[in-house]
Structure formats: C-alpha cells, structure tokens
Short mmCIF file of C-alpha atoms in Angstrom, two decimals:
data_model
loop_
_atom_site.label_atom_id
_atom_site.label_comp_id
_atom_site.label_asym_id
_atom_site.label_seq_id
_atom_site.Cartn_x
_atom_site.Cartn_y
_atom_site.Cartn_z
CA MET C 1321 0.20 -0.13 -0.04
CA ASN C 1322 1.21 3.25 -0.97
CA PHE C 1323 0.56 6.59 0.92
CA ASP C 1324 -0.80 8.90 -1.18
CA THR C 1325 -0.86 12.62 0.71
CA ASN C 1326 -2.45 14.65 -2.52
CA LEU C 1327 -5.41 12.27 -2.31
CA ILE C 1328 -5.49 12.91 1.57
CA VAL C 1329 -5.21 17.05 0.57
CA SER C 1330 -7.79 16.54 -1.89
CA ILE C 1331 -10.50 14.63 0.54
CA MET C 1332 -9.96 17.07 2.57
CA PRO C 1333 -13.29 19.41 1.84
CA GLU C 1334 -15.45 17.00 1.42
CA LEU C 1335 -14.36 15.01 4.70
CA ALA C 1336 -14.59 18.34 6.27
CA ARG C 1337 -18.39 18.62 5.16
CA ALA C 1338 -19.65 15.64 5.82
CA PHE C 1339 -18.28 15.85 9.59
CA GLY C 1340 -19.73 18.95 9.30
CA VAL C 1341 -23.28 17.39 8.37
CA THR C 1342 -22.97 14.91 11.20
CA LEU C 1343 -22.33 17.80 13.90
CA LEU C 1344 -24.86 19.42 12.59
CA THR C 1345 -27.51 16.91 12.55
CA TRP C 1346 -26.70 15.61 15.63
CA GLY C 1347 -26.37 18.96 17.14
CA PHE C 1348 -29.96 19.95 16.42
CA GLY C 1349 -31.23 16.38 16.34
CA VAL C 1350 -30.72 16.61 20.45
CA ILE C 1351 -31.31 20.35 20.75
CA GLY C 1352 -34.86 19.49 19.28
CA ALA C 1353 -35.23 15.91 20.96
CA VAL C 1354 -34.51 17.87 24.00
CA ILE C 1355 -37.13 20.28 23.61
CA LEU C 1356 -39.92 18.03 22.45
CA GLY C 1357 -39.28 15.34 24.31
CA PHE C 1358 -39.64 17.92 27.40
CA MET C 1359 -43.26 19.23 25.99
CA VAL C 1360 -44.46 15.19 25.94
CA ALA C 1361 -43.18 14.92 29.62
CA VAL C 1362 -45.15 18.32 30.59
CA GLY C 1363 -47.63 17.23 28.28
CA ARG C 1364 -48.12 13.65 29.79
CA ARG C 1365 -47.82 15.36 33.23
CA TYR C 1366 -50.32 18.23 33.19
CA GLY C 1367 -52.49 17.39 30.17
CA GLY C 1368 -54.74 15.24 31.54
CA ALA C 1369 -55.76 11.59 30.52
CA TRP C 1370 -56.50 12.67 27.14
CA LEU C 1371 -53.12 13.64 26.26
CA ASN C 1372 -51.48 11.60 27.85
CA TYR C 1373 -52.82 8.19 26.83
CA PRO C 1374 -52.30 9.49 23.00
CA LEU C 1375 -48.56 10.81 23.72
CA TRP C 1376 -48.08 7.68 25.54
CA LEU C 1377 -48.71 5.29 22.73
CA CYS C 1378 -46.67 7.36 20.36
CA VAL C 1379 -43.78 7.25 22.88
CA GLU C 1380 -43.91 3.16 23.09
CA VAL C 1381 -44.19 2.61 19.00
CA ILE C 1382 -41.36 4.94 18.55
CA ARG C 1383 -39.56 3.10 21.31
CA GLY C 1384 -40.66 -0.22 19.90
CA THR C 1385 -39.47 0.31 16.67
CA PRO C 1386 -36.24 0.01 14.77
CA PHE C 1387 -34.94 4.09 13.85
CA LEU C 1388 -34.97 2.89 10.02
CA ILE C 1389 -37.84 1.60 9.50
CA GLN C 1390 -39.16 5.57 10.76
CA LEU C 1391 -36.85 6.51 8.55
CA PHE C 1392 -38.22 5.11 5.57
CA LEU C 1393 -41.60 5.52 6.68
CA LEU C 1394 -40.46 9.15 6.70
CA TYR C 1395 -38.57 9.75 3.47
CA TYR C 1396 -40.30 7.12 0.98
CA GLY C 1397 -43.93 7.16 2.52
CA GLY C 1398 -43.81 11.33 3.74
CA PRO C 1399 -44.19 12.15 -0.65
CA PHE C 1400 -47.62 9.74 -0.62
CA VAL C 1401 -48.87 11.75 2.29
CA GLY C 1402 -47.56 14.96 1.34
CA ILE C 1403 -44.97 15.23 2.89
CA SER C 1404 -41.89 15.58 0.60
CA LEU C 1405 -38.27 16.09 2.58
CA ASP C 1406 -34.82 16.29 1.31
CA PRO C 1407 -32.49 13.55 2.71
CA ILE C 1408 -31.26 16.38 5.62
CA PRO C 1409 -34.85 17.70 6.99
CA ALA C 1410 -35.83 14.46 7.01
CA GLY C 1411 -32.81 13.13 8.50
CA LEU C 1412 -32.80 15.70 11.05
CA LEU C 1413 -36.83 15.32 11.71
CA GLY C 1414 -36.13 11.82 12.25
CA LEU C 1415 -33.62 12.07 14.51
CA THR C 1416 -35.32 14.47 16.44
CA VAL C 1417 -39.04 12.58 16.69
CA TYR C 1418 -36.79 9.49 18.01
CA GLY C 1419 -34.69 11.24 20.49
CA ALA C 1420 -37.63 13.03 22.17
CA ALA C 1421 -39.46 9.68 22.51
CA TYR C 1422 -36.43 8.75 24.70
CA PHE C 1423 -35.36 11.71 26.21
CA SER C 1424 -39.48 12.49 27.06
CA GLU C 1425 -39.18 9.07 29.53
CA ILE C 1426 -36.04 10.58 30.98
CA PHE C 1427 -37.99 14.02 31.82
CA ARG C 1428 -40.77 11.93 33.16
CA ALA C 1429 -38.56 10.40 35.39
CA GLY C 1430 -37.10 13.38 36.40
CA PHE C 1431 -39.84 14.68 37.28
CA GLU C 1432 -41.13 12.40 39.36
CA ALA C 1433 -38.14 12.56 41.64
CA VAL C 1434 -39.02 15.85 42.37
CA PRO C 1435 -40.05 15.65 46.33
CA PRO C 1436 -43.67 16.37 45.97
CA GLY C 1437 -43.62 18.20 49.54
CA HIS C 1438 -41.34 20.82 47.04
CA VAL C 1439 -44.21 21.21 44.55
CA GLU C 1440 -47.21 21.52 47.10
CA ALA C 1441 -44.73 24.09 49.09
CA ALA C 1442 -44.64 26.03 46.30
CA GLU C 1443 -48.55 25.54 45.49
CA CYS C 1444 -48.89 26.79 48.59
CA VAL C 1445 -47.21 30.09 48.31
CA GLY C 1446 -48.81 30.88 45.38
CA LEU C 1447 -46.87 29.96 42.55
CA ASN C 1448 -48.72 29.08 39.00
CA ARG C 1449 -48.12 26.14 37.15
CA PRO C 1450 -45.93 27.67 34.46
CA GLN C 1451 -43.92 29.11 37.49
CA ILE C 1452 -43.61 25.64 39.15
CA ILE C 1453 -42.35 23.50 36.48
CA ARG C 1454 -40.17 26.71 35.42
CA ARG C 1455 -38.72 27.30 39.03
CA ILE C 1456 -38.95 24.56 40.86
CA MET C 1457 -39.20 20.83 38.75
CA ILE C 1458 -36.51 22.10 35.78
CA PRO C 1459 -33.82 23.48 38.57
CA GLU C 1460 -34.22 20.72 40.63
CA MET C 1461 -34.50 17.77 37.84
CA THR C 1462 -31.43 18.67 36.00
CA MET C 1463 -29.15 17.33 37.74
CA LEU C 1464 -31.05 14.30 38.03
CA VAL C 1465 -31.48 13.52 34.52
CA LEU C 1466 -28.09 14.97 33.38
CA PRO C 1467 -26.71 11.34 32.73
CA ALA C 1468 -29.35 9.89 31.23
CA SER C 1469 -29.16 13.32 29.30
CA VAL C 1470 -25.18 12.80 27.76
CA ASN C 1471 -26.17 9.09 27.67
CA MET C 1472 -29.05 9.53 25.13
CA ALA C 1473 -27.17 11.85 23.06
CA ILE C 1474 -24.28 9.90 22.79
CA ILE C 1475 -26.91 7.23 21.68
CA LEU C 1476 -27.80 10.18 18.97
CA LEU C 1477 -24.74 10.41 17.78
CA LYS C 1478 -24.25 6.80 16.88
CA GLU C 1479 -27.76 6.93 15.07
CA THR C 1480 -26.74 9.43 12.95
CA ALA C 1481 -24.63 6.69 11.14
CA VAL C 1482 -28.09 5.53 10.07
CA LEU C 1483 -29.20 8.15 8.24
CA SER C 1484 -26.51 7.54 5.20
CA ILE C 1485 -28.66 5.01 4.43
CA ILE C 1486 -31.61 7.77 3.47
CA THR C 1487 -28.36 9.34 1.52
CA VAL C 1488 -27.94 12.23 4.18
CA PRO C 1489 -24.21 13.15 3.08
CA GLU C 1490 -22.58 12.87 6.43
CA LEU C 1491 -19.34 10.87 7.41
CA THR C 1492 -20.48 7.49 7.12
CA LEU C 1493 -21.77 8.06 3.57
CA VAL C 1494 -19.11 10.15 2.22
CA ILE C 1495 -16.42 8.12 3.37
CA SER C 1496 -17.67 4.53 2.45
CA ALA C 1497 -18.02 6.65 -0.78
CA ILE C 1498 -14.83 7.46 -0.73
CA GLY C 1499 -13.09 4.01 0.04
CA SER C 1500 -15.43 2.41 -2.61
CA GLN C 1501 -13.80 4.76 -5.15
CA GLN C 1502 -10.22 4.64 -3.79
CA TYR C 1503 -10.54 0.75 -3.23
CA ALA C 1504 -9.70 1.04 -0.01
CA PHE C 1505 -13.09 0.45 1.50
CA VAL C 1506 -11.99 -1.87 4.75
CA GLU C 1507 -9.45 0.93 5.69
CA SER C 1508 -11.50 3.71 5.40
CA LEU C 1509 -14.50 2.59 7.15
CA PHE C 1510 -12.22 1.35 9.92
CA LEU C 1511 -10.58 4.93 10.40
CA LEU C 1512 -14.19 6.13 10.53
CA ALA C 1513 -15.23 3.65 13.11
CA LEU C 1514 -12.27 4.60 15.10
CA PHE C 1515 -13.13 8.35 14.56
CA TYR C 1516 -16.99 7.37 15.98
CA TRP C 1517 -15.63 5.80 18.92
CA GLY C 1518 -12.78 8.78 20.00
CA LEU C 1519 -15.91 11.29 19.44
CA VAL C 1520 -17.83 9.07 21.59
CA GLU C 1521 -15.42 9.16 24.25
CA LEU C 1522 -14.72 12.71 24.33
CA SER C 1523 -18.40 13.08 24.50
CA GLY C 1524 -18.81 10.77 26.95
CA ARG C 1525 -15.92 11.91 28.91
CA LEU C 1526 -17.04 15.62 28.31
CA GLY C 1527 -20.37 14.47 30.12
CA ARG C 1528 -19.09 13.03 32.91
CA PHE C 1529 -16.96 16.30 33.81
CA MET C 1530 -19.90 18.67 33.06
CA GLU C 1531 -21.90 16.04 36.32
CA VAL C 1532 -18.97 16.91 38.04
CA ARG C 1533 -18.66 20.71 37.84
CA LEU C 1534 -22.80 20.89 38.05
CA SER C 1535 -23.03 18.12 40.92
CA LYS C 1536 -22.74 21.31 43.71
CA TYR C 1537 -25.97 22.16 41.94
CA ARG C 1538 -27.93 19.14 42.84
CA PHE C 1539 -30.36 20.19 44.88
CA VAL C 1540 -32.23 16.87 45.73
CA THR C 1541 -30.37 13.82 47.59
CA THR C 1542 -31.99 10.96 47.06
CA MET F 201 -52.33 -4.14 1.23
CA SER F 202 -53.27 -7.47 0.64
CA TRP F 203 -52.78 -10.83 3.22
CA LYS F 204 -49.98 -12.08 0.73
CA LEU F 205 -47.87 -9.05 1.53
CA PHE F 206 -48.54 -9.58 5.04
CA GLU F 207 -47.55 -13.30 5.27
CA LEU F 208 -44.25 -12.44 3.23
CA LEU F 209 -43.36 -9.95 5.98
CA VAL F 210 -44.07 -12.39 8.91
CA GLN F 211 -41.91 -15.28 7.60
CA ALA F 212 -39.48 -12.05 7.40
CA SER F 213 -39.74 -11.21 10.95
CA LEU F 214 -39.27 -15.10 11.08
CA TYR F 215 -35.69 -14.86 10.15
CA THR F 216 -35.33 -11.59 12.05
CA VAL F 217 -36.06 -12.91 15.28
CA LEU F 218 -33.49 -16.30 14.71
CA ILE F 219 -30.96 -14.04 13.39
CA SER F 220 -31.43 -11.90 16.05
CA PHE F 221 -31.68 -14.84 18.62
CA ILE F 222 -28.76 -16.43 17.74
CA SER F 223 -26.26 -13.20 17.97
CA ILE F 224 -27.77 -12.28 21.81
CA THR F 225 -27.47 -16.14 22.25
CA ILE F 226 -23.30 -16.11 20.62
CA GLY F 227 -23.06 -12.29 22.47
CA LEU F 228 -24.56 -13.38 26.15
CA ALA F 229 -21.54 -16.11 25.82
CA ILE F 230 -18.29 -13.92 24.84
CA GLY F 231 -20.24 -11.23 26.85
CA ILE F 232 -19.46 -13.08 30.27
CA VAL F 233 -15.77 -14.06 28.99
CA VAL F 234 -15.28 -10.31 28.36
CA SER F 235 -17.10 -9.15 31.60
CA ALA F 236 -15.11 -12.10 33.57
CA ALA F 237 -11.88 -10.53 31.97
CA SER F 238 -12.37 -6.91 31.98
CA LEU F 239 -12.69 -7.85 36.10
CA SER F 240 -9.57 -9.69 36.34
CA SER F 241 -6.72 -8.45 38.52
CA GLN F 242 -4.45 -9.14 35.18
CA ARG F 243 -3.95 -6.39 33.63
CA ALA F 244 -3.01 -8.18 30.27
CA LEU F 245 -6.51 -9.51 30.28
CA SER F 246 -8.59 -6.09 31.71
CA ILE F 247 -7.04 -3.71 29.46
CA PRO F 248 -7.86 -5.61 26.12
CA ALA F 249 -11.33 -6.75 27.27
CA ARG F 250 -12.08 -3.07 28.07
CA THR F 251 -10.90 -1.96 25.04
CA PHE F 252 -13.56 -4.36 22.92
CA VAL F 253 -16.17 -3.09 25.13
CA SER F 254 -15.33 0.28 25.25
CA PHE F 255 -14.69 0.22 21.18
CA PHE F 256 -17.99 -1.84 20.31
CA ARG F 257 -19.96 0.40 22.00
CA GLY F 258 -18.73 3.46 20.60
CA ALA F 259 -18.62 2.95 17.28
CA PRO F 260 -21.93 2.99 15.00
CA LEU F 261 -23.26 -0.72 14.57
CA LEU F 262 -24.06 0.37 11.40
CA VAL F 263 -20.02 1.26 10.86
CA GLN F 264 -19.16 -1.93 12.31
CA LEU F 265 -21.50 -4.10 10.49
CA LEU F 266 -19.97 -2.80 7.27
CA LEU F 267 -16.88 -2.98 8.75
CA ILE F 268 -16.72 -6.69 9.31
CA TYR F 269 -18.91 -7.57 6.40
CA ASN F 270 -16.07 -6.31 4.26
CA LEU F 271 -13.29 -7.18 6.02
CA LEU F 272 -14.09 -11.23 5.93
CA PRO F 273 -13.32 -11.18 2.65
CA ALA F 274 -10.24 -8.98 2.16
CA LEU F 275 -8.67 -11.72 4.96
CA GLY F 276 -9.41 -14.35 2.72
CA LEU F 277 -12.36 -15.38 4.13
CA ASN F 278 -15.48 -16.13 1.77
CA VAL F 279 -18.35 -16.55 4.66
CA PRO F 280 -22.33 -15.91 3.75
CA SER F 281 -23.42 -12.62 4.29
CA VAL F 282 -25.66 -13.93 6.91
CA VAL F 283 -22.75 -14.91 8.83
CA ALA F 284 -21.12 -11.48 8.64
CA ALA F 285 -24.26 -10.10 10.02
CA ILE F 286 -24.95 -12.34 12.85
CA ALA F 287 -20.87 -11.92 13.69
CA GLY F 288 -21.38 -8.27 13.81
CA LEU F 289 -24.75 -8.02 16.17
CA SER F 290 -22.63 -10.64 18.08
CA LEU F 291 -19.85 -8.66 19.12
CA CYS F 292 -21.64 -5.45 19.63
CA THR F 293 -24.46 -7.36 21.74
CA ALA F 294 -21.43 -8.66 23.67
CA ALA F 295 -19.98 -5.12 24.61
CA TYR F 296 -23.12 -4.30 26.04
CA GLN F 297 -24.34 -7.63 27.77
CA ALA F 298 -20.30 -7.59 29.36
CA GLU F 299 -20.98 -4.57 30.82
CA ASN F 300 -24.02 -5.13 32.19
CA LEU F 301 -22.58 -8.62 33.68
CA ARG F 302 -19.82 -6.84 34.76
CA GLY F 303 -22.59 -4.77 37.16
CA GLY F 304 -23.51 -8.24 37.83
CA PHE F 305 -20.91 -9.72 39.12
CA GLN F 306 -19.64 -6.64 41.12
CA SER F 307 -22.70 -7.02 43.17
CA VAL F 308 -22.36 -10.57 44.01
CA PRO F 309 -22.05 -10.41 47.76
CA ARG F 310 -18.22 -10.88 49.16
CA GLY F 311 -19.82 -13.27 52.21
CA LEU F 312 -21.27 -15.79 49.92
CA LEU F 313 -17.52 -16.23 47.99
CA GLU F 314 -15.87 -16.06 51.59
CA ALA F 315 -18.76 -19.13 52.59
CA ALA F 316 -17.23 -21.07 49.16
CA ASP F 317 -13.67 -20.66 50.00
CA MET F 318 -14.66 -22.02 53.72
CA ALA F 319 -16.17 -24.78 51.90
CA GLY F 320 -13.65 -25.75 49.81
CA LEU F 321 -15.02 -24.55 46.54
CA SER F 322 -12.34 -24.33 43.41
CA ALA F 323 -12.56 -21.08 42.10
CA PHE F 324 -13.88 -22.42 38.64
CA GLN F 325 -16.68 -24.57 41.05
CA GLN F 326 -17.60 -20.48 42.74
CA PHE F 327 -17.73 -19.30 39.01
CA ARG F 328 -19.71 -21.98 38.27
CA ARG F 329 -22.53 -22.41 41.19
CA ILE F 330 -21.68 -19.02 42.71
CA ARG F 331 -21.05 -16.42 40.70
CA ALA F 332 -22.14 -16.67 37.46
CA PRO F 333 -25.84 -17.60 38.64
CA ILE F 334 -26.11 -14.73 40.90
CA ALA F 335 -24.63 -12.24 38.26
CA LEU F 336 -26.70 -14.20 35.21
CA ARG F 337 -30.35 -13.55 37.71
CA LEU F 338 -28.97 -9.93 39.05
CA ALA F 339 -27.96 -9.07 34.95
CA PHE F 340 -31.65 -10.58 33.99
CA PRO F 341 -33.43 -7.41 33.25
CA SER F 342 -31.03 -5.44 31.52
CA LEU F 343 -30.57 -8.86 29.46
CA VAL F 344 -33.88 -8.75 27.96
CA ASN F 345 -33.64 -5.18 27.40
CA GLU F 346 -30.74 -5.92 25.49
CA ALA F 347 -32.77 -8.55 23.85
CA ILE F 348 -34.88 -5.85 22.77
CA MET F 349 -32.19 -3.20 21.31
CA ILE F 350 -30.91 -6.17 19.11
CA LEU F 351 -34.44 -7.16 17.79
CA LYS F 352 -34.84 -3.32 16.74
CA ALA F 353 -30.44 -2.88 15.39
CA SER F 354 -31.19 -6.50 13.29
CA SER F 355 -32.91 -4.05 10.90
CA LEU F 356 -29.59 -2.72 9.80
CA VAL F 357 -28.43 -5.35 8.77
CA SER F 358 -30.69 -5.00 5.83
CA VAL F 359 -27.60 -2.96 4.17
CA VAL F 360 -25.32 -6.03 3.77
CA GLY F 361 -28.35 -7.85 1.69
CA ILE F 362 -30.25 -10.18 4.14
CA VAL F 363 -33.55 -9.96 3.25
CA GLU F 364 -35.42 -10.12 7.23
CA LEU F 365 -38.27 -7.75 7.87
CA THR F 366 -36.87 -4.31 7.43
CA ARG F 367 -35.39 -5.32 3.75
CA MET F 368 -38.52 -7.67 2.88
CA ALA F 369 -40.68 -4.80 3.47
CA GLN F 370 -38.56 -2.25 1.33
CA ASP F 371 -37.97 -4.67 -1.40
CA LEU F 372 -41.90 -5.00 -1.39
CA ALA F 373 -42.51 -1.49 -0.94
CA ALA F 374 -39.90 -0.75 -3.96
CA SER F 375 -42.59 -3.27 -6.30
CA THR F 376 -46.23 -1.96 -5.09
CA TYR F 377 -45.12 1.65 -4.70
CA ARG F 378 -47.24 1.28 -0.83
CA PRO F 379 -44.00 2.09 1.23
CA ILE F 380 -46.61 4.01 3.96
CA GLU F 381 -48.72 0.48 4.74
CA LEU F 382 -45.83 -1.91 4.43
CA PHE F 383 -43.17 -0.25 6.71
CA SER F 384 -46.00 0.43 9.12
CA ALA F 385 -47.26 -3.55 9.01
CA ALA F 386 -43.35 -3.81 9.12
CA GLY F 387 -43.11 -1.47 12.02
CA LEU F 388 -46.27 -3.28 13.73
CA LEU F 389 -44.82 -6.37 13.62
CA TYR F 390 -41.23 -5.19 15.59
CA LEU F 391 -43.68 -3.87 18.38
CA ILE F 392 -44.86 -6.77 18.23
CA ILE F 393 -42.26 -8.72 18.72
CA ASN F 394 -40.64 -6.79 21.67
CA TRP F 395 -43.98 -6.66 23.20
CA LEU F 396 -43.79 -10.90 23.40
CA ILE F 397 -40.03 -10.55 24.40
CA ALA F 398 -40.87 -8.14 27.15
CA SER F 399 -43.84 -9.83 28.74
CA GLY F 400 -41.72 -13.46 28.65
CA GLY F 401 -39.07 -11.74 29.61
CA SER F 402 -41.52 -9.78 32.98
CA LEU F 403 -43.02 -13.50 33.49
CA PHE F 404 -39.51 -15.56 33.17
CA GLU F 405 -38.12 -12.74 35.95
CA ARG F 406 -41.00 -13.36 38.23
CA SER F 407 -40.24 -17.58 38.33
CA PHE F 408 -36.89 -16.63 39.88
CA ARG F 409 -36.72 -14.36 43.06
CA TRP F 410 -33.79 -13.35 45.20
CA GLY F 411 -31.74 -16.10 47.16
CA ARG F 412 -33.80 -19.39 45.89
CA PRO F 413 -31.72 -21.51 43.78
#
C-alpha cells in the first residue's frame, strides 16, 4: 500500500463537509429532541388522560420500532401524504422525533423524582403551574436527568450513521463512497469506526466532567 | 395491503427473530468471558477486555456491520453475508452484555464467596455455582432490554443484503409503491415481537426470585 498525501489533501474539503453534516444533524437533532421530549413529558404529566394516553402510545411505538423503519416511513412514505423532504431535513426530523420519545421518558422520571413536598410548598406560596415548572421542577430535575441525557445524546450521535441509508451526506456515507472509489473500503471504514469511537469517548468524558462540575447544584438528594 | 404481502412480512420477521436470537446467544457467551476478563486483576486480561467493550459500544453498529462484512472477505474468509451480519450483531451485543454482567458480577455479595472459599470450592466451582448464577440473575432485566435493542438493531443488517423484516418491507414497498402500508406493517410486527420479549422476560423473571436456586 502506498501512502498518497495528495489524495488525503484532495478529499479533505469533502470530509470536512461530511463531518459538518454529522455535527449539524447531531447537534440540532439533540436540541430538537430535548425540546420536543420536554414538551411531551409536560403534556403527559399535566395534560390529563386525553393527552397522556395518545402520547404514551406514540412514545411506546417509537421506542418499540427500529429507527431505520421510522426513517423509511418518513422518507419514502412521506411523499405519499404530502411530506416531501430532502435527505437532511428528513434525517433531522427523524432523529428529533426518535430522540424525543426517549428524552420524554428521561424527563418523566426526572419529574417523578422531584419531591412532592417541594411542589406542594410552591403551590402554597401561590406559584402557578408554569412558574412551578420553571422555578421548581426544571432546576431540581436537571442534575438528576443529566447522566441519562448525556447517554442519550451519545446514542443519537451513533444513530446519525444510520442516516446514511437515506442518503444524508454525513460521514458514514461520504467515507464509504470515497473508500470504494479509492479501493480502500476496509481501511476507510476502520478509520471511520475509530473516529466515531474517539468522538463518543470524548463526549462521554465531557459529560462526566460536566456532571462533576454541576454536582454542587444538586438540589435533591436521594 | 393484501394478506399475501403480510404473510411475506411475517415470514421475514421469523428470520429477524432467528438472527437476533442467535446473535444474543453468541453475544451472551462472549459477554460472560469478556466481563470475567474485564474484572480480572491481571491487566493483560482486563485492558483488552475493556478496550473491546469501549470500542464496540463506541462505534455505530452500522459502521461495525459494514466493516465486518467487508473485512472478512478481505482476510480471505468467504462466508455468507448472514454469517458476517450475525458476527457483527454478536460482537456489538457482547460488549453491551459484558457491561451489564460486570455490574452483576460486582454485586455478588462477598460473604457468599468467602463462604464458598471456606467450604473448599475451587475457583471454577465458585464461578460455576455461585458467581455466574447470581450475576446472570441480577443482569437478567438488562438482558431482556438488550434482546429488544438487538431485535431493533437487526434492522440494520438489511444494508448488507439480508432479506429480514426491514429489507422485505423495503423490497415490497419498492415493487408495490405502497411504502406507508408496508413500513407500518413492519413496524407493527417489530412492536409485537418486542412486546412478546418484554412480557416473556417479566414472566420468567417472576419465576426466579432472589435467594432461591
């Protein structure tokens, strides 16, 4: 095997763009999933039975089916019901909805871990529901849900590789395309696996570092 | 959607179940060895085991599958693609199960092992009679979870050309122009299988309780 520096330089821009797409879908996917998941968790807690059961069903369906099937349904089935999306928006939407189902369960557990006494005390001093959520629930549960949330964010990073199947031009798709053009498929996939591994390890370390730094804000001791 | 199509999907889902079951079983066997090695006091054993767990949990399963699928022929092993797929799924689940079992092994009460020492059990007997049964029992709920994860993850082997449930739905959707019905039906089948695994797991779990042989 000869080592070709020009080749590596020539594919750099393409790799950088692909890495950008991976980071973009991951970042926005996680942010969207956290927001949507939080809304689902709040809806299930305060929305009454009419909101709770449909949302429960949605969450269970999303958690019980493979991500790939959901993506196919959205990307190939969408145009039949008037949702024609390009690969990147479709992947982003799919990742957001998929992640939201898992985040909503994390937040639900977080809500349940807030001592009822704190909420009752807040009601007694006259805080209304949005104030209770903002002033009591969110601050108290943030530390509790942080480890599970970091874990979920890392799972979503790995799921971005699946987006290559619906032709989102992210790292896995671009690197396997370059690899097969250059007859170095195994080598490039191996480097790709190592790269993801490093990224996951790094994110995990960062998450644990954050947990340690933020642990002084832990309100609830269980 | 006609019954004929649904029948094809059900047949393909049996293949999905078979692939997942074989992978889980092989993964459990590897996982036990790896978790034992990762808890070993000899660093020559524990460091490779921990690296194995970290790598297979860190890299996306899709990349692992593509890598193994292309690596085996490059090494001169011409195996059918289903073997490569099962190898990929098994290694990935082995890493997750090793981590679960490590938790199980670490929670085996020390007193039991001291008692076993006193009773003169050899290290292997202790493993076979005390540590493995207790660790497996403690790790059983996460094993059921892992089975569900692998069943869902097995949809990814469709990319290496194995006609399991996802690939069957994809092929049928392409030939009938009915993606919504077919992918929904496939999703429903996955849901049903997962529900069966979960309820079977909790039934089985109820049948053995802590402290009983």
